[in-house]
Amino acid sequence: MLFLRIFVDIVILIGIFLFPAWIFIILSLIGVFYFHRYYEILLVGLMVDSLYNSHILFSGFFYTITSILIFLISFEIKKRLKFY
């Protein structure tokens, strides 16, 4: 399981540089719901904001705030699910 988590992290980190935004967002969402306490999504949000800072919304921290919200919402959803 640890090898799979590291592999997914590497794919997401490479995906930040090579893929469009929606691909690594989908990979991060899969990681959040597949792995227990997927803190790496917070790092992904910070990296994307630091690389592609656009200052459009929330002072340029759009992906960081979005990743924090996704992490917190997924944490609450996982607590309420019986089969997770």
Coordinates of C-alpha atoms in Angstrom, one line a residue:
M1 CA 0.0 0.0 0.0
L2 CA 2.9 2.4 0.8
F3 CA 4.4 1.7 -2.7
L4 CA 1.1 2.5 -4.3
R5 CA 0.8 5.8 -2.4
I6 CA 4.4 6.8 -3.3
F7 CA 3.7 5.9 -6.9
V8 CA 0.5 8.0 -7.0
D9 CA 2.4 10.9 -5.4
I10 CA 5.1 10.8 -8.1
V11 CA 2.5 10.6 -10.9
I12 CA 0.6 13.6 -9.4
L13 CA 3.9 15.6 -9.0
I14 CA 4.9 14.8 -12.6
G15 CA 1.4 15.6 -13.7
I16 CA 1.6 19.1 -12.3
F17 CA 4.3 19.9 -14.9
L18 CA 3.0 17.9 -17.8
F19 CA -0.8 17.6 -17.7
P20 CA -3.6 20.1 -17.7
A21 CA -5.1 21.1 -14.3
W22 CA -8.1 18.9 -14.5
I23 CA -6.0 15.7 -14.7
F24 CA -4.0 16.2 -11.5
I25 CA -7.2 17.4 -9.7
I26 CA -8.9 14.2 -10.6
L27 CA -5.9 12.2 -9.5
S28 CA -5.8 14.1 -6.2
L29 CA -9.5 13.4 -5.7
I30 CA -8.9 9.7 -6.3
G31 CA -6.0 9.8 -3.8
V32 CA -8.1 11.5 -1.2
F33 CA -10.8 8.9 -1.2
Y34 CA -8.6 5.9 -1.7
F35 CA -5.9 6.5 0.9
H36 CA -6.4 7.2 4.6
R37 CA -5.5 10.8 5.5
Y38 CA -4.1 11.8 2.2
Y39 CA -2.1 14.9 3.3
E40 CA -0.3 15.1 0.0
I41 CA -3.2 17.0 -1.5
L42 CA -2.3 20.0 0.6
L43 CA 1.2 19.9 -0.8
V44 CA -0.2 19.6 -4.3
G45 CA -2.3 22.7 -3.8
L46 CA 0.6 24.7 -2.5
M47 CA 2.9 23.6 -5.4
V48 CA 0.3 24.4 -8.0
D49 CA -0.3 27.9 -6.5
S50 CA 3.4 28.6 -6.3
L51 CA 4.0 27.4 -9.9
Y52 CA 1.0 28.8 -11.6
N53 CA 0.0 31.8 -9.4
S54 CA -2.7 33.8 -11.2
H55 CA -4.0 36.1 -8.5
I56 CA -7.6 35.6 -9.8
L57 CA -9.4 34.6 -6.7
F58 CA -8.4 34.5 -3.0
S59 CA -5.1 36.4 -3.5
G60 CA -3.8 33.6 -5.7
F61 CA -4.3 30.8 -3.3
F62 CA -7.2 29.2 -5.2
Y63 CA -5.8 25.6 -5.4
T64 CA -4.5 25.7 -1.8
I65 CA -7.9 26.7 -0.4
T66 CA -9.6 24.2 -2.7
S67 CA -7.3 21.4 -1.6
I68 CA -7.9 22.2 2.0
L69 CA -11.7 22.2 1.5
I70 CA -11.5 18.9 -0.4
F71 CA -9.4 17.3 2.4
L72 CA -11.7 18.5 5.1
I73 CA -14.9 17.5 3.3
S74 CA -13.5 14.1 2.4
F75 CA -12.5 13.5 6.0
E76 CA -16.0 14.2 7.2
I77 CA -17.5 12.0 4.4
K78 CA -15.2 9.1 5.4
K79 CA -16.2 9.4 9.0
R80 CA -19.9 9.2 8.1
L81 CA -19.6 6.2 5.7
K82 CA -20.2 2.8 7.2
F83 CA -18.2 0.9 4.6
Y84 CA -15.1 3.0 4.6

